[in-house]
Amino acid sequence: MSSVSSNRAPIGVIGTGYVGLVTAAGFAALGSDVYCVDIDAEKIAGLRAGRVPIWEPGLAELIAEHRERLHFSTDLGAALEHARLLFVAVGTPPTYSGDADLSAVHAVVGAMPPSDRHALVMKSTVPVGTGESIERVFAEQGKGFRYVSCPEFLKEGSAVKDFLEPDRVVIGDSGDWAGDAVEALYAPLDAPIVRTDVKSAEMVKLASNAFLATKISFINEIANVCEETGADVVEVARGMGLDDRIGPKFLQAGIGFGGSCFPKDVTALKQLAGNSGYHFQLLNAVIEVNELQKRRVIAKLQKHLGSLVGKEIALLGLAFKPNTDDMREASSLVLSSRLQGAGARVRVYDPVAEEEARKLIRGVVFAPAATEAVAGADAIVLVTEWPEFRELDLAAAVQSMRGTLLVDGRNFIDPEAARAAGFVYEAIGRPSPHGAR
Ligand code: UDX
């Protein structure tokens, strides 16, 4: 960040989920007054009282620090009165057909009054062509509203840092004041700015997420081949990642990707292509590999335990990744259901996501600590690589168990340490002394 000005354009932010709140807090930190709007009255009342509804490192602190510049309301009035740029960060969840559900976006568009001095800045991930159709709606209604696509690339767990230090800012617009105004807002971050047309900006977002998801499914398949051939995927990824053209990131094999973006955006892009008459074969495979990857853990357990009927299985970690309480599309959801389907009894522990998980996972025992989840278990499955699981006293853990199996779904625990402690240790794509699987 090169400078923080106290005299910056006020903005509106519609939708106070992950993206909306981080965007709001980030721009407040850069000096803007931010008028946040959400239809959820309870959430707004909480935010006014200083309660941050999501668990995201540094976010509550940033909101508290810039409270005087953050205004929360269920009403658009103040945002429209004070700000020209209205950032839209409402949910676009998948529908049954795999298309994005744009009803919340359409509700926002419909709520805009006629105005020549405002612009909608789309942060929500939308199909390519959404901006064009919104611009057409505005034109037909004679509203004069401008439209900018400004996709968000932040990652949960490091969202505040990602906002303040983005790899790039993508701004798609039709060449009027609004695109320049968005660029001016982001200028203090000193990030590369990609100015382009609206459709290309929309596609950058979908293509980036689909590419990253492909990278994960690719390394997961390499891991599966490593298991058959005796190679070690961690070593393979290390060797591959040093090639500049490949890079070391998103090459961690595991039990599949989850979260609010990858599964949804890969499906949305596949669907978008299909709707336009193109069959995106590669993405079908990316999705299928990911689904199978979650289920391979069951076979690893069965290899050692035989039938899982009546077996006690402890899941360590539930969130789709560490440093978040987000359970959307978490691998733990499929795993806990599959385990119960196979007759196992499942106990689970997550340092942060228990409250969210209780809304989605049925029939399992929630333990208050990792040590309590594993005590008496036949096997442990490490699902989410929370740092505290590296601190687990492995010898004490295995002593407290009925069995000795540890399936490390994230290649997170040191194999030597686990085996020295007395565990039968299985990882993803790493040599197993117990033969291929
Ligand atoms: C992702 C994109 O990274 C971000 O740019 C976009 O805005 C939203 O989607 P997020 O879902 O927060 O962010 O998490 P990310 O850190 O990208 O991880 C996604 C999933 O992939 C997690 O389930 C993670 O465990 C998994 N993953 C990631 C792997 O399995 N292996 C890897 O090497 C990296």
PDB file of N, CA, C and O and ligand atoms in Angstrom, residues 152-156 205 209 212 216 220 249-254 256-262 320-321 385 410, ligand 1:
ATOM      1  N   GLU A 152     -13.842 -10.684  -7.768  1.00  0.00           N
ATOM      2  CA  GLU A 152     -13.073 -10.796  -6.532  1.00  0.00           C
ATOM      3  C   GLU A 152     -12.294 -12.105  -6.519  1.00  0.00           C
ATOM      4  O   GLU A 152     -12.832 -13.144  -6.851  1.00  0.00           O
ATOM      5  N   PHE A 153     -11.040 -12.031  -6.113  1.00  0.00           N
ATOM      6  CA  PHE A 153     -10.201 -13.234  -6.115  1.00  0.00           C
ATOM      7  C   PHE A 153      -9.764 -13.639  -4.718  1.00  0.00           C
ATOM      8  O   PHE A 153      -8.894 -14.484  -4.552  1.00  0.00           O
ATOM      9  N   LEU A 154     -10.339 -13.004  -3.685  1.00  0.00           N
ATOM     10  CA  LEU A 154      -9.831 -13.284  -2.332  1.00  0.00           C
ATOM     11  C   LEU A 154     -10.098 -14.725  -1.922  1.00  0.00           C
ATOM     12  O   LEU A 154     -11.050 -15.357  -2.352  1.00  0.00           O
ATOM     13  N   LYS A 155      -9.193 -15.224  -1.074  1.00  0.00           N
ATOM     14  CA  LYS A 155      -9.313 -16.586  -0.547  1.00  0.00           C
ATOM     15  C   LYS A 155      -9.773 -16.493   0.898  1.00  0.00           C
ATOM     16  O   LYS A 155      -9.288 -15.626   1.644  1.00  0.00           O
ATOM     17  N   GLU A 156     -10.653 -17.375   1.295  1.00  0.00           N
ATOM     18  CA  GLU A 156     -11.055 -17.393   2.688  1.00  0.00           C
ATOM     19  C   GLU A 156      -9.853 -17.784   3.535  1.00  0.00           C
ATOM     20  O   GLU A 156      -9.025 -18.583   3.124  1.00  0.00           O
ATOM     21  N   LYS A 205     -12.505 -14.371 -14.143  1.00  0.00           N
ATOM     22  CA  LYS A 205     -12.825 -14.966 -12.842  1.00  0.00           C
ATOM     23  C   LYS A 205     -13.142 -16.457 -12.963  1.00  0.00           C
ATOM     24  O   LYS A 205     -12.570 -17.304 -12.262  1.00  0.00           O
ATOM     25  N   ASN A 209     -10.613 -19.650 -11.594  1.00  0.00           N
ATOM     26  CA  ASN A 209     -11.019 -20.670 -10.628  1.00  0.00           C
ATOM     27  C   ASN A 209     -11.037 -22.057 -11.252  1.00  0.00           C
ATOM     28  O   ASN A 209     -10.637 -23.038 -10.626  1.00  0.00           O
ATOM     29  N   LEU A 212      -7.421 -23.299 -11.477  1.00  0.00           N
ATOM     30  CA  LEU A 212      -6.876 -23.723 -10.177  1.00  0.00           C
ATOM     31  C   LEU A 212      -7.484 -25.055  -9.743  1.00  0.00           C
ATOM     32  O   LEU A 212      -6.785 -25.933  -9.220  1.00  0.00           O
ATOM     33  N   ILE A 216      -5.616 -28.753  -9.063  1.00  0.00           N
ATOM     34  CA  ILE A 216      -5.785 -29.631  -7.889  1.00  0.00           C
ATOM     35  C   ILE A 216      -6.203 -31.037  -8.328  1.00  0.00           C
ATOM     36  O   ILE A 216      -5.642 -32.036  -7.862  1.00  0.00           O
ATOM     37  N   ASN A 220      -4.140 -34.487  -7.799  1.00  0.00           N
ATOM     38  CA  ASN A 220      -4.793 -35.603  -7.105  1.00  0.00           C
ATOM     39  C   ASN A 220      -4.731 -36.881  -7.944  1.00  0.00           C
ATOM     40  O   ASN A 220      -4.534 -37.970  -7.417  1.00  0.00           O
ATOM     41  N   LYS A 249       2.343 -23.573  -6.337  1.00  0.00           N
ATOM     42  CA  LYS A 249       1.068 -23.427  -5.625  1.00  0.00           C
ATOM     43  C   LYS A 249      -0.026 -24.308  -6.224  1.00  0.00           C
ATOM     44  O   LYS A 249      -0.020 -24.600  -7.411  1.00  0.00           O
ATOM     45  N   PHE A 250      -0.965 -24.692  -5.368  1.00  0.00           N
ATOM     46  CA  PHE A 250      -2.105 -25.531  -5.784  1.00  0.00           C
ATOM     47  C   PHE A 250      -1.666 -26.860  -6.365  1.00  0.00           C
ATOM     48  O   PHE A 250      -2.250 -27.385  -7.292  1.00  0.00           O
ATOM     49  N   LEU A 251      -0.592 -27.375  -5.790  1.00  0.00           N
ATOM     50  CA  LEU A 251      -0.121 -28.711  -6.176  1.00  0.00           C
ATOM     51  C   LEU A 251      -0.131 -29.628  -4.959  1.00  0.00           C
ATOM     52  O   LEU A 251       0.631 -30.582  -4.900  1.00  0.00           O
ATOM     53  N   GLN A 252      -0.979 -29.295  -3.967  1.00  0.00           N
ATOM     54  CA  GLN A 252      -1.043 -30.175  -2.796  1.00  0.00           C
ATOM     55  C   GLN A 252      -2.151 -31.198  -2.993  1.00  0.00           C
ATOM     56  O   GLN A 252      -3.333 -30.837  -3.056  1.00  0.00           O
ATOM     57  N   ALA A 253      -1.718 -32.442  -3.076  1.00  0.00           N
ATOM     58  CA  ALA A 253      -2.711 -33.506  -3.210  1.00  0.00           C
ATOM     59  C   ALA A 253      -3.470 -33.651  -1.893  1.00  0.00           C
ATOM     60  O   ALA A 253      -2.950 -33.359  -0.828  1.00  0.00           O
ATOM     61  N   GLY A 254      -4.704 -34.087  -1.979  1.00  0.00           N
ATOM     62  CA  GLY A 254      -5.498 -34.234  -0.760  1.00  0.00           C
ATOM     63  C   GLY A 254      -6.788 -34.961  -1.038  1.00  0.00           C
ATOM     64  O   GLY A 254      -6.871 -35.761  -1.988  1.00  0.00           O
ATOM     65  N   GLY A 256      -9.589 -33.613  -1.975  1.00  0.00           N
ATOM     66  CA  GLY A 256     -10.500 -32.857  -2.830  1.00  0.00           C
ATOM     67  C   GLY A 256     -10.678 -31.419  -2.406  1.00  0.00           C
ATOM     68  O   GLY A 256     -10.465 -31.059  -1.258  1.00  0.00           O
ATOM     69  N   PHE A 257     -11.063 -30.608  -3.377  1.00  0.00           N
ATOM     70  CA  PHE A 257     -11.314 -29.187  -3.085  1.00  0.00           C
ATOM     71  C   PHE A 257     -12.777 -28.986  -2.718  1.00  0.00           C
ATOM     72  O   PHE A 257     -13.645 -29.743  -3.140  1.00  0.00           O
ATOM     73  N   GLY A 258     -13.006 -27.959  -1.896  1.00  0.00           N
ATOM     74  CA  GLY A 258     -14.378 -27.594  -1.526  1.00  0.00           C
ATOM     75  C   GLY A 258     -14.481 -26.088  -1.502  1.00  0.00           C
ATOM     76  O   GLY A 258     -13.726 -25.390  -2.186  1.00  0.00           O
ATOM     77  N   GLY A 259     -15.408 -25.574  -0.691  1.00  0.00           N
ATOM     78  CA  GLY A 259     -15.529 -24.131  -0.544  1.00  0.00           C
ATOM     79  C   GLY A 259     -16.644 -23.548  -1.377  1.00  0.00           C
ATOM     80  O   GLY A 259     -17.335 -24.244  -2.123  1.00  0.00           O
ATOM     81  N   SER A 260     -16.782 -22.252  -1.248  1.00  0.00           N
ATOM     82  CA  SER A 260     -17.918 -21.578  -1.876  1.00  0.00           C
ATOM     83  C   SER A 260     -17.665 -21.271  -3.341  1.00  0.00           C
ATOM     84  O   SER A 260     -18.586 -20.899  -4.062  1.00  0.00           O
ATOM     85  N   CYS A 261     -16.412 -21.411  -3.795  1.00  0.00           N
ATOM     86  CA  CYS A 261     -16.094 -20.955  -5.162  1.00  0.00           C
ATOM     87  C   CYS A 261     -15.792 -22.074  -6.140  1.00  0.00           C
ATOM     88  O   CYS A 261     -16.440 -22.180  -7.181  1.00  0.00           O
ATOM     89  N   PHE A 262     -14.784 -22.889  -5.843  1.00  0.00           N
ATOM     90  CA  PHE A 262     -14.329 -23.846  -6.859  1.00  0.00           C
ATOM     91  C   PHE A 262     -15.446 -24.764  -7.365  1.00  0.00           C
ATOM     92  O   PHE A 262     -15.699 -24.820  -8.570  1.00  0.00           O
ATOM     93  N   PHE A 320     -13.783 -26.549   5.047  1.00  0.00           N
ATOM     94  CA  PHE A 320     -13.253 -26.949   3.732  1.00  0.00           C
ATOM     95  C   PHE A 320     -11.769 -26.662   3.597  1.00  0.00           C
ATOM     96  O   PHE A 320     -11.099 -27.218   2.733  1.00  0.00           O
ATOM     97  N   LYS A 321     -11.257 -25.811   4.482  1.00  0.00           N
ATOM     98  CA  LYS A 321      -9.813 -25.592   4.581  1.00  0.00           C
ATOM     99  C   LYS A 321      -9.554 -24.913   5.922  1.00  0.00           C
ATOM    100  O   LYS A 321     -10.511 -24.477   6.582  1.00  0.00           O
ATOM    101  N   GLU A 385      -6.320 -29.339   7.392  1.00  0.00           N
ATOM    102  CA  GLU A 385      -4.974 -29.178   7.947  1.00  0.00           C
ATOM    103  C   GLU A 385      -4.868 -27.991   8.910  1.00  0.00           C
ATOM    104  O   GLU A 385      -4.104 -27.063   8.710  1.00  0.00           O
ATOM    105  N   ARG A 410      -4.527 -34.783   4.078  1.00  0.00           N
ATOM    106  CA  ARG A 410      -3.890 -33.564   3.547  1.00  0.00           C
ATOM    107  C   ARG A 410      -2.371 -33.665   3.539  1.00  0.00           C
ATOM    108  O   ARG A 410      -1.685 -32.652   3.409  1.00  0.00           O
TER     109      ARG A 410
HETATM  110  C1  UDX B   1     -10.797 -19.820  -4.083  1.00  0.00           C
HETATM  111  C2  UDX B   1      -9.820 -19.038  -4.978  1.00  0.00           C
HETATM  112  O1  UDX B   1      -8.477 -19.353  -4.569  1.00  0.00           O
HETATM  113  C3  UDX B   1     -10.091 -17.555  -4.880  1.00  0.00           C
HETATM  114  O2  UDX B   1      -9.233 -16.854  -5.765  1.00  0.00           O
HETATM  115  C4  UDX B   1     -11.556 -17.297  -5.253  1.00  0.00           C
HETATM  116  O3  UDX B   1     -11.861 -15.936  -5.098  1.00  0.00           O
HETATM  117  C5  UDX B   1     -12.491 -18.133  -4.389  1.00  0.00           C
HETATM  118  O4  UDX B   1     -12.129 -19.518  -4.483  1.00  0.00           O
HETATM  119  P1  UDX B   1     -11.098 -20.318  -1.490  1.00  0.00           P
HETATM  120  O5  UDX B   1     -12.282 -21.132  -1.879  1.00  0.00           O
HETATM  121  O6  UDX B   1     -11.237 -19.373  -0.349  1.00  0.00           O
HETATM  122  O7  UDX B   1     -10.575 -19.450  -2.729  1.00  0.00           O
HETATM  123  O8  UDX B   1      -9.928 -21.345  -1.082  1.00  0.00           O
HETATM  124  P2  UDX B   1      -8.566 -21.904  -1.693  1.00  0.00           P
HETATM  125  O9  UDX B   1      -7.483 -21.601  -0.748  1.00  0.00           O
HETATM  126  O10 UDX B   1      -8.365 -21.507  -3.089  1.00  0.00           O
HETATM  127  O11 UDX B   1      -8.840 -23.488  -1.582  1.00  0.00           O
HETATM  128  C6  UDX B   1      -9.931 -24.095  -2.247  1.00  0.00           C
HETATM  129  C7  UDX B   1      -9.961 -25.576  -1.988  1.00  0.00           C
HETATM  130  O12 UDX B   1      -8.902 -26.234  -2.676  1.00  0.00           O
HETATM  131  C8  UDX B   1      -9.804 -26.011  -0.528  1.00  0.00           C
HETATM  132  O13 UDX B   1     -10.733 -27.044  -0.243  1.00  0.00           O
HETATM  133  C9  UDX B   1      -8.387 -26.514  -0.437  1.00  0.00           C
HETATM  134  O14 UDX B   1      -8.233 -27.497   0.565  1.00  0.00           O
HETATM  135  C10 UDX B   1      -8.195 -27.098  -1.801  1.00  0.00           C
HETATM  136  N1  UDX B   1      -6.789 -27.124  -2.243  1.00  0.00           N
HETATM  137  C11 UDX B   1      -6.116 -25.966  -2.464  1.00  0.00           C
HETATM  138  C12 UDX B   1      -6.152 -28.352  -2.458  1.00  0.00           C
HETATM  139  O15 UDX B   1      -6.745 -29.415  -2.256  1.00  0.00           O
HETATM  140  N2  UDX B   1      -4.850 -28.349  -2.883  1.00  0.00           N
HETATM  141  C13 UDX B   1      -4.150 -27.214  -3.121  1.00  0.00           C
HETATM  142  O16 UDX B   1      -2.984 -27.302  -3.515  1.00  0.00           O
HETATM  143  C14 UDX B   1      -4.802 -25.978  -2.893  1.00  0.00           C
END
